[in-house]
Each structure stands twice: as structure tokens, then as C-alpha cells.
Amino acid sequence: GINAEYGYMSQAQAELEAYGEANDNTIIGRLINGAMDRFTSMDSIRAFFMDNVDDAMIKQWYQRRVRAELEAYGEANDNTIIGRLINGAMDRFTSMDSIRAFFMDNVDDAMIADAEAAFEAAL
């Protein structure tokens, strides 16, 4: 239900905000801060990605700029929800195809609707 996801979303949002504020001098910190300011609804996130992002861009950006910072943050913060999610994701998802396959196999419309409602409630 929405209440369970809302609790995790609220905690994750607080962790992201704290990380962004404390690490504004890093790529990930600036991305988090910019995203928190810009994306105020699921519709705004969806529209941005549909209009601006393709697989090649994501792969290049991730390999050149983000991977090392994510690994370092995940290792140093394994005791937080975000740290555990980063570590688990980096171990499991090694390509865009593996990410896409996971979501196609495990996420249905009801889960997306719950996540959207929890995200909207957390804003």
C-alpha cells in the first residue's frame, strides 16, 4: 500500500536532501540538488526523460562521471537505505538491458501507480 512506500520515500528523500546539501561540490550532489528543485511531480520527471535522455547518453555519462562516486558513496553509507540501494543496484545491474529486463519482469502498473502516489505525497 501507499503508506508503506511513503515511509521509505520520506526517509530516502531526507537522505538525498542531506547528501545533496553536504556534497554540492560533487557531481552526484549537484545532480541531486538540481533534481530536487526541478522535479516536483512524476509527470515532470517522465517528460524530462522522454524528451532528453537516450540509452547512449546514460551509458556514457554513467561510465565517465558517476560510477566511482556511486561506488564510494555506497561503500561508505551501507547503513542507509540509499547506500544499500546503490550497492545492490551496482552488483545486480551491469547494463541498460539488465535494468530494462528487471523492470519489465518485476514492475506492473499497480506498482508504478503506488510509487507515483508515494512520490507525490513525499513532495
Short mmCIF file of C-alpha atoms in Angstrom, two decimals:
data_model
loop_
_atom_site.label_atom_id
_atom_site.label_comp_id
_atom_site.label_asym_id
_atom_site.label_seq_id
_atom_site.Cartn_x
_atom_site.Cartn_y
_atom_site.Cartn_z
CA GLY A 1 0.00 0.00 0.00
CA ILE A 2 0.88 3.63 -0.30
CA ASN A 3 1.59 4.16 3.42
CA ALA A 4 4.48 1.65 3.49
CA GLU A 5 6.10 3.17 0.42
CA TYR A 6 5.57 6.70 1.74
CA GLY A 7 7.66 5.95 4.81
CA TYR A 8 10.55 4.72 2.71
CA MET A 9 10.14 7.59 0.25
CA SER A 10 10.22 10.12 3.07
CA GLN A 11 13.36 8.60 4.57
CA ALA A 12 15.04 8.29 1.17
CA GLN A 13 14.09 11.88 0.31
CA ALA A 14 15.58 13.13 3.58
CA GLU A 15 18.79 11.16 2.93
CA LEU A 16 19.02 12.51 -0.62
CA GLU A 17 18.47 16.09 0.52
CA ALA A 18 21.12 15.75 3.26
CA TYR A 19 23.59 14.17 0.85
CA GLY A 20 22.95 16.85 -1.79
CA GLU A 21 23.42 19.68 0.68
CA ALA A 22 26.58 18.20 2.18
CA ASN A 23 28.12 17.29 -1.19
CA ASP A 24 27.21 20.15 -3.50
CA ASN A 25 30.81 20.11 -4.75
CA THR A 26 30.40 16.64 -6.32
CA ILE A 27 28.63 15.61 -9.49
CA ILE A 28 26.08 13.50 -7.64
CA GLY A 29 25.43 16.21 -5.05
CA ARG A 30 24.77 18.81 -7.74
CA LEU A 31 22.52 16.37 -9.64
CA ILE A 32 20.50 15.60 -6.52
CA ASN A 33 20.12 19.29 -5.65
CA GLY A 34 19.10 20.17 -9.19
CA ALA A 35 16.65 17.29 -9.40
CA MET A 36 15.03 18.12 -6.06
CA ASP A 37 14.48 21.70 -7.27
CA ARG A 38 13.35 20.85 -10.80
CA PHE A 39 11.26 17.72 -10.50
CA THR A 40 8.18 18.34 -8.45
CA SER A 41 5.95 15.57 -9.82
CA MET A 42 6.13 12.24 -11.62
CA ASP A 43 4.85 13.99 -14.76
CA SER A 44 7.77 16.43 -14.74
CA ILE A 45 10.27 13.58 -14.32
CA ARG A 46 8.67 11.48 -17.05
CA ALA A 47 8.52 14.41 -19.51
CA PHE A 48 12.17 15.30 -18.94
CA PHE A 49 13.42 11.77 -19.55
CA MET A 50 11.21 11.18 -22.57
CA ASP A 51 12.39 14.44 -24.17
CA ASN A 52 16.08 14.40 -23.27
CA VAL A 53 17.57 11.03 -22.42
CA ASP A 54 18.56 8.03 -24.51
CA ASP A 55 20.49 4.84 -23.67
CA ALA A 56 23.79 6.01 -25.19
CA MET A 57 23.73 9.25 -23.17
CA ILE A 58 23.04 7.39 -19.94
CA LYS A 59 25.78 4.85 -20.53
CA GLN A 60 28.42 7.44 -21.43
CA TRP A 61 27.52 9.76 -18.56
CA TYR A 62 27.46 6.92 -16.04
CA GLN A 63 30.77 5.40 -17.13
CA ARG A 64 32.62 8.71 -17.29
CA ARG A 65 31.29 10.59 -14.33
CA VAL A 66 29.12 8.74 -11.86
CA ARG A 67 30.26 5.17 -11.25
CA ALA A 68 33.22 5.96 -8.97
CA GLU A 69 31.20 8.40 -6.87
CA LEU A 70 28.33 5.93 -6.54
CA GLU A 71 30.68 3.13 -5.50
CA ALA A 72 32.39 5.32 -2.90
CA TYR A 73 29.10 6.61 -1.51
CA GLY A 74 27.55 3.14 -1.42
CA GLU A 75 30.53 1.65 0.41
CA ALA A 76 30.72 4.48 2.93
CA ASN A 77 26.95 4.52 3.58
CA ASP A 78 25.90 0.89 3.56
CA ASN A 79 23.94 1.56 6.77
CA THR A 80 21.42 3.82 4.95
CA ILE A 81 18.57 2.99 2.59
CA ILE A 82 20.20 4.90 -0.26
CA GLY A 83 23.61 3.30 0.35
CA ARG A 84 22.13 -0.20 0.37
CA LEU A 85 20.12 0.51 -2.77
CA ILE A 86 23.22 1.78 -4.56
CA ASN A 87 25.30 -1.24 -3.54
CA GLY A 88 22.59 -3.70 -4.52
CA ALA A 89 21.93 -2.00 -7.82
CA MET A 90 25.61 -1.83 -8.77
CA ASP A 91 26.01 -5.54 -8.09
CA ARG A 92 22.89 -6.54 -9.99
CA PHE A 93 22.59 -4.11 -12.88
CA THR A 94 25.53 -4.16 -15.23
CA SER A 95 23.92 -2.84 -18.42
CA MET A 96 20.87 -0.97 -19.68
CA ASP A 97 19.48 -4.30 -20.84
CA SER A 98 19.71 -5.76 -17.32
CA ILE A 99 17.95 -2.71 -15.88
CA ARG A 100 15.22 -2.78 -18.52
CA ALA A 101 14.71 -6.56 -18.11
CA PHE A 102 14.36 -6.22 -14.32
CA PHE A 103 11.69 -3.57 -14.60
CA MET A 104 9.82 -5.39 -17.34
CA ASP A 105 9.78 -8.57 -15.23
CA ASN A 106 9.05 -7.05 -11.82
CA VAL A 107 7.14 -3.82 -12.14
CA ASP A 108 3.47 -3.71 -13.07
CA ASP A 109 1.04 -0.83 -13.48
CA ALA A 110 -0.22 -1.11 -9.89
CA MET A 111 3.33 -0.81 -8.52
CA ILE A 112 4.00 2.21 -10.71
CA ALA A 113 0.77 3.84 -9.53
CA ASP A 114 1.72 3.19 -5.86
CA ALA A 115 5.21 4.59 -6.39
CA GLU A 116 3.83 7.67 -8.13
CA ALA A 117 1.33 8.28 -5.34
CA ALA A 118 4.04 7.86 -2.68
CA PHE A 119 6.36 10.20 -4.58
CA GLU A 120 3.64 12.84 -4.92
CA ALA A 121 2.83 12.52 -1.19
CA ALA A 122 6.52 12.89 -0.27
CA LEU A 123 6.88 16.17 -2.18
#
